[in-house]
mmCIF file of C-alpha atoms in Angstrom:
data_model
loop_
_atom_site.group_PDB
_atom_site.id
_atom_site.type_symbol
_atom_site.label_atom_id
_atom_site.label_comp_id
_atom_site.label_asym_id
_atom_site.label_seq_id
_atom_site.Cartn_x
_atom_site.Cartn_y
_atom_site.Cartn_z
ATOM 1 C CA PRO D 6 -0.064 0.169 -0.084
ATOM 2 C CA MET D 7 2.654 2.372 0.846
ATOM 3 C CA GLY D 8 4.377 1.753 -2.351
ATOM 4 C CA SER D 9 1.103 2.453 -4.328
ATOM 5 C CA GLU D 10 0.642 5.749 -2.372
ATOM 6 C CA ARG D 11 4.234 6.800 -3.443
ATOM 7 C CA MET D 12 3.564 6.086 -7.052
ATOM 8 C CA GLU D 13 0.465 7.788 -6.735
ATOM 9 C CA MET D 14 2.151 11.100 -5.381
ATOM 10 C CA ARG D 15 4.617 10.810 -8.118
ATOM 11 C CA LYS D 16 2.195 10.753 -10.837
ATOM 12 C CA ARG D 17 0.387 13.894 -9.210
ATOM 13 C CA GLN D 18 3.811 15.778 -9.168
ATOM 14 C CA MET D 19 4.482 14.932 -12.834
ATOM 15 C CA SER D 20 1.052 16.033 -13.890
ATOM 16 C CA THR D 21 1.205 19.353 -12.023
ATOM 17 C CA THR D 22 4.741 20.330 -12.944
ATOM 18 C CA PRO D 23 4.457 21.054 -16.624
ATOM 19 C CA GLU D 24 1.630 23.204 -15.798
ATOM 20 C CA THR D 25 3.565 25.444 -13.687
ATOM 21 C CA PRO D 26 5.490 27.645 -16.690
ATOM 22 C CA GLY D 27 2.176 27.377 -18.447
ATOM 23 C CA THR D 28 0.355 29.257 -15.777
ATOM 24 C CA VAL D 29 3.131 31.944 -15.602
ATOM 25 C CA GLN D 30 3.153 32.640 -19.412
ATOM 26 C CA PRO D 31 -0.300 33.673 -19.599
ATOM 27 C CA GLN D 32 0.067 36.201 -16.435
ATOM 28 C CA HIS D 33 3.062 37.559 -18.208
ATOM 29 C CA SER D 34 1.325 37.971 -21.559
ATOM 30 C CA ALA D 35 -1.799 39.417 -20.006
ATOM 31 C CA GLY D 36 0.685 41.979 -18.150
ATOM 32 C CA ASN D 37 2.319 43.082 -21.601
ATOM 33 C CA ARG D 38 -1.259 43.796 -22.878
ATOM 34 C CA GLY D 39 -2.060 45.843 -20.075
ATOM 35 C CA SER D 40 0.871 48.010 -20.363
ATOM 36 C CA ASN D 41 0.051 48.673 -24.053
ATOM 37 C CA ALA D 42 -3.697 49.349 -23.646
ATOM 38 C CA CYS D 43 -3.429 51.703 -26.520
ATOM 39 C CA CYS D 44 -2.457 49.068 -28.931
ATOM 40 C CA PHE D 45 -4.285 45.762 -27.905
ATOM 41 C CA CYS D 46 -7.398 47.050 -25.878
ATOM 42 C CA TRP D 47 -10.577 45.736 -26.691
ATOM 43 C CA CYS D 48 -12.653 46.474 -23.773
ATOM 44 C CA CYS D 49 -14.889 49.683 -23.066
ATOM 45 C CA CYS D 50 -13.784 50.525 -19.565
ATOM 46 C CA CYS D 51 -13.478 54.186 -18.806
ATOM 47 C CA SER D 52 -9.626 53.559 -17.298
ATOM 48 C CA CYS D 53 -8.321 52.599 -20.967
ATOM 49 C CA SER D 54 -5.869 54.827 -22.018
ATOM 50 C CA CYS D 55 -6.753 54.747 -25.845
ATOM 51 C CA LEU D 56 -10.083 55.915 -25.180
ATOM 52 C CA THR D 57 -8.877 58.815 -23.434
ATOM 53 C CA VAL D 58 -6.436 59.717 -26.228
ATOM 54 C CA ARG D 59 -9.283 59.152 -28.657
ATOM 55 C CA ASN D 60 -11.703 61.523 -26.864
ATOM 56 C CA GLN D 61 -8.879 63.991 -26.603
ATOM 57 C CA ASP D 62 -8.241 63.904 -30.230
ATOM 58 C CA GLU D 63 -11.766 64.327 -31.239
ATOM 59 C CA GLU D 64 -12.342 67.094 -28.798
ATOM 60 C CA ARG D 65 -9.282 68.895 -30.334
ATOM 61 C CA ALA D 66 -10.392 68.351 -33.947
ATOM 62 C CA ARG D 67 -13.714 69.955 -33.122
ATOM 63 C CA ARG D 68 -12.200 72.948 -31.260
ATOM 64 C CA THR D 69 -9.719 73.405 -34.281
ATOM 65 C CA SER D 70 -12.636 73.105 -36.708
ATOM 66 C CA HIS D 71 -14.354 76.175 -34.806
ATOM 67 C CA GLU D 72 -11.370 78.027 -34.517
ATOM 68 C CA LEU D 73 -10.615 77.694 -38.346
ATOM 69 C CA GLN D 74 -14.098 78.701 -39.241
ATOM 70 C CA ALA D 75 -13.671 81.848 -37.004
ATOM 71 C CA GLU D 76 -10.364 83.124 -38.624
ATOM 72 C CA GLY D 77 -10.591 86.040 -40.733
ATOM 73 C CA ILE D 78 -14.129 86.638 -40.059
ATOM 74 C CA PRO D 79 -14.654 90.266 -40.329
ATOM 75 C CA ASN D 80 -16.635 92.122 -37.273
ATOM 76 C CA CYS D 81 -20.444 93.119 -38.048
ATOM 77 C CA GLU D 82 -21.136 96.128 -40.270
ATOM 78 C CA GLU D 83 -21.495 99.410 -38.252
ATOM 79 C CA SER D 84 -25.006 100.436 -38.153
ATOM 80 C CA PRO D 85 -27.468 102.283 -35.977
ATOM 81 C CA ALA D 86 -29.944 100.316 -33.840
ATOM 82 C CA PRO D 87 -32.774 99.141 -35.912
ATOM 83 C CA THR D 88 -36.160 100.939 -35.622
ATOM 84 C CA LEU D 89 -39.494 98.771 -35.195
ATOM 85 C CA GLU D 90 -40.703 99.969 -38.796
ATOM 86 C CA GLU D 91 -37.222 98.536 -40.250
ATOM 87 C CA VAL D 92 -37.690 95.300 -38.102
ATOM 88 C CA ASN D 93 -41.404 94.804 -39.376
ATOM 89 C CA ALA D 94 -40.322 95.454 -42.999
ATOM 90 C CA TRP D 95 -37.820 92.599 -42.631
ATOM 91 C CA ALA D 96 -40.752 90.108 -42.621
ATOM 92 C CA GLN D 97 -42.084 91.781 -45.828
ATOM 93 C CA SER D 98 -39.293 90.415 -48.296
ATOM 94 C CA PHE D 99 -35.822 89.187 -47.989
ATOM 95 C CA ASP D 100 -34.669 92.082 -50.170
ATOM 96 C CA LYS D 101 -35.739 94.522 -47.570
ATOM 97 C CA LEU D 102 -33.924 92.572 -44.916
ATOM 98 C CA MET D 103 -30.566 92.735 -46.958
ATOM 99 C CA LEU D 104 -30.842 96.199 -47.752
ATOM 100 C CA THR D 105 -29.764 97.756 -44.582
ATOM 101 C CA PRO D 106 -26.778 96.965 -42.375
ATOM 102 C CA ALA D 107 -28.736 96.386 -39.287
ATOM 103 C CA GLY D 108 -30.869 93.788 -41.178
ATOM 104 C CA ARG D 109 -27.665 92.001 -42.502
ATOM 105 C CA ASN D 110 -26.200 92.043 -38.889
ATOM 106 C CA ALA D 111 -29.255 90.274 -37.502
ATOM 107 C CA PHE D 112 -29.566 87.686 -40.100
ATOM 108 C CA ARG D 113 -25.869 87.093 -39.869
ATOM 109 C CA GLU D 114 -26.110 86.567 -36.332
ATOM 110 C CA PHE D 115 -28.723 84.094 -36.952
ATOM 111 C CA LEU D 116 -26.553 82.401 -39.637
ATOM 112 C CA ARG D 117 -23.900 81.925 -37.184
ATOM 113 C CA THR D 118 -26.130 79.723 -35.120
ATOM 114 C CA GLU D 119 -26.678 77.470 -38.031
ATOM 115 C CA PHE D 120 -22.911 77.431 -38.748
ATOM 116 C CA SER D 121 -23.424 79.041 -42.365
ATOM 117 C CA GLU D 122 -22.332 82.468 -41.741
ATOM 118 C CA GLU D 123 -20.065 82.000 -44.680
ATOM 119 C CA ASN D 124 -22.903 82.418 -47.033
ATOM 120 C CA MET D 125 -23.454 85.935 -45.699
ATOM 121 C CA LEU D 126 -19.527 86.631 -45.722
ATOM 122 C CA PHE D 127 -19.310 85.644 -49.251
ATOM 123 C CA TRP D 128 -22.313 87.787 -50.564
ATOM 124 C CA MET D 129 -20.671 90.545 -48.700
ATOM 125 C CA ALA D 130 -17.291 90.195 -50.044
ATOM 126 C CA CYS D 131 -18.785 90.005 -53.677
ATOM 127 C CA GLU D 132 -20.265 93.428 -53.046
ATOM 128 C CA GLU D 133 -17.233 94.671 -51.697
ATOM 129 C CA LEU D 134 -15.508 93.534 -55.069
ATOM 130 C CA LYS D 135 -18.234 95.495 -57.207
ATOM 131 C CA GLN D 136 -16.913 98.596 -55.659
ATOM 132 C CA GLU D 137 -13.344 98.262 -56.837
ATOM 133 C CA SER D 138 -12.012 99.769 -59.955
ATOM 134 C CA ASN D 139 -8.161 99.274 -59.866
ATOM 135 C CA LYS D 140 -7.189 96.137 -61.681
ATOM 136 C CA ASN D 141 -4.405 94.927 -59.257
ATOM 137 C CA VAL D 142 -6.938 95.204 -56.267
ATOM 138 C CA ILE D 143 -9.731 93.442 -58.082
ATOM 139 C CA GLU D 144 -7.104 90.614 -58.807
ATOM 140 C CA GLU D 145 -6.115 90.358 -55.425
ATOM 141 C CA LYS D 146 -9.754 90.317 -53.868
ATOM 142 C CA ALA D 147 -10.885 87.950 -56.271
ATOM 143 C CA ARG D 148 -7.905 85.456 -55.342
ATOM 144 C CA LEU D 149 -8.901 85.975 -51.640
ATOM 145 C CA ILE D 150 -12.510 85.560 -52.376
ATOM 146 C CA TYR D 151 -11.498 82.213 -54.273
ATOM 147 C CA GLU D 152 -9.479 80.868 -51.611
ATOM 148 C CA ASP D 153 -11.681 81.743 -48.767
ATOM 149 C CA TYR D 154 -15.165 80.552 -50.076
ATOM 150 C CA ILE D 155 -14.845 78.702 -53.346
ATOM 151 C CA SER D 156 -11.606 76.656 -52.630
ATOM 152 C CA ILE D 157 -12.767 72.972 -51.628
ATOM 153 C CA LEU D 158 -9.557 73.195 -48.942
ATOM 154 C CA SER D 159 -11.467 76.054 -47.222
ATOM 155 C CA PRO D 160 -13.193 75.678 -43.854
ATOM 156 C CA LYS D 161 -15.560 78.480 -45.131
ATOM 157 C CA GLU D 162 -16.388 76.986 -48.721
ATOM 158 C CA VAL D 163 -19.922 77.883 -49.758
ATOM 159 C CA SER D 164 -22.072 75.208 -51.439
ATOM 160 C CA LEU D 165 -22.318 75.689 -55.385
ATOM 161 C CA ASP D 166 -23.139 73.456 -58.199
ATOM 162 C CA SER D 167 -20.701 72.287 -60.734
ATOM 163 C CA ARG D 168 -21.872 74.700 -63.285
ATOM 164 C CA VAL D 169 -21.197 77.882 -61.405
ATOM 165 C CA ARG D 170 -17.672 76.496 -60.141
ATOM 166 C CA GLU D 171 -16.689 75.973 -63.930
ATOM 167 C CA VAL D 172 -17.781 79.657 -64.627
ATOM 168 C CA ILE D 173 -15.804 81.015 -61.936
ATOM 169 C CA ASN D 174 -12.685 78.997 -62.864
ATOM 170 C CA ARG D 175 -12.919 80.393 -66.487
ATOM 171 C CA ASN D 176 -13.635 84.069 -64.924
ATOM 172 C CA MET D 177 -10.487 83.663 -62.633
ATOM 173 C CA LEU D 178 -8.302 83.723 -65.845
ATOM 174 C CA GLU D 179 -9.103 87.577 -66.043
ATOM 175 C CA PRO D 180 -10.587 88.478 -62.738
ATOM 176 C CA SER D 181 -13.203 91.420 -62.712
ATOM 177 C CA GLN D 182 -15.818 92.796 -60.489
ATOM 178 C CA HIS D 183 -18.125 90.266 -61.811
ATOM 179 C CA THR D 184 -16.298 87.199 -61.694
ATOM 180 C CA PHE D 185 -18.518 85.756 -58.771
ATOM 181 C CA ASP D 186 -21.964 87.158 -60.087
ATOM 182 C CA ASP D 187 -23.552 83.780 -60.728
ATOM 183 C CA ALA D 188 -22.002 82.386 -57.415
ATOM 184 C CA GLN D 189 -23.459 85.290 -55.713
ATOM 185 C CA LEU D 190 -26.821 85.019 -57.008
ATOM 186 C CA GLN D 191 -27.005 81.284 -56.250
ATOM 187 C CA ILE D 192 -25.821 81.902 -52.455
ATOM 188 C CA TYR D 193 -28.412 84.749 -52.168
ATOM 189 C CA THR D 194 -31.287 82.643 -53.560
ATOM 190 C CA LEU D 195 -30.048 80.053 -50.931
ATOM 191 C CA MET D 196 -30.389 82.221 -48.124
ATOM 192 C CA HIS D 197 -33.633 83.601 -49.206
ATOM 193 C CA ARG D 198 -35.122 79.955 -49.748
ATOM 194 C CA ASP D 199 -33.483 78.028 -47.098
ATOM 195 C CA SER D 200 -32.246 80.314 -44.059
ATOM 196 C CA TYR D 201 -34.639 83.443 -44.303
ATOM 197 C CA PRO D 202 -37.945 81.457 -43.329
ATOM 198 C CA ARG D 203 -36.273 80.162 -40.388
ATOM 199 C CA PHE D 204 -34.820 83.510 -39.370
ATOM 200 C CA MET D 205 -38.324 84.854 -39.315
ATOM 201 C CA ASN D 206 -39.469 82.252 -36.752
ATOM 202 C CA SER D 207 -36.085 82.339 -34.575
ATOM 203 C CA ALA D 208 -35.617 83.758 -31.181
ATOM 204 C CA ILE D 209 -33.374 86.164 -32.561
ATOM 205 C CA TYR D 210 -35.674 87.823 -34.766
ATOM 206 C CA LYS D 211 -38.967 87.588 -32.269
ATOM 207 C CA ASP D 212 -36.746 88.879 -29.404
ATOM 208 C CA LEU D 213 -35.761 91.865 -31.244
ATOM 209 C CA LEU D 214 -39.205 92.501 -32.439
ATOM 210 C CA ARG D 215 -40.613 92.278 -28.956
ATOM 211 C CA SER D 216 -37.981 94.448 -27.433
ATOM 212 C CA LEU D 217 -38.497 97.332 -29.909
ATOM 213 C CA SER D 218 -42.332 96.898 -29.687
ATOM 214 C CA GLU D 219 -42.195 97.286 -25.911
ATOM 215 C CA LYS D 220 -40.094 100.276 -26.129
ATOM 216 C CA SER D 221 -42.525 101.801 -28.585
ATOM 217 C CA ILE D 222 -45.303 101.202 -26.158
ATOM 218 C CA GLU D 223 -43.444 102.744 -23.314
ATOM 219 C CA ALA D 224 -42.574 105.844 -25.508
#
């Protein structure tokens, strides 16, 4: 009996001995994976460093995008405060809204909330170009307008169809005050049909109208 017990113990030792290195190796491998979480992580735990880095990168990208959109944007036009009659007139037609600096400023403030302020900026730049007569100045301003609002690489690119883009590319060979006329009309129409109705129902317009109405009653 004693012999059989010794044989049994020896068998148990032989069966457990090979497993010892195997148990150490997976622990070592797991340790390596933990130290390189950014490369091998597959979990969604909040402590994972790769998720932290990814979130930071996404936040930095969003912040950079907003900063790029804000670069080079001029201040609002100087204008006196609008009267109640003027603000009421804005509701009559888009042309009346765009006719005065106060109307353009209010509409531009609304476009900024919809991240489409570049439409107004492009329209204003085209209007400014039309006032120029010096050939060198015209060429320089046309180049800047193209880079800022037409180029697909610009964060302020406006939405134009391919036909209008082809016209602009031809016109840029010899820039003039009217290089962007077709594009300006298309953007004006876009603002009229798409953004103007929402502006009329926006808090920006309604708050301004209510404020002026209350002042008129008090006076």
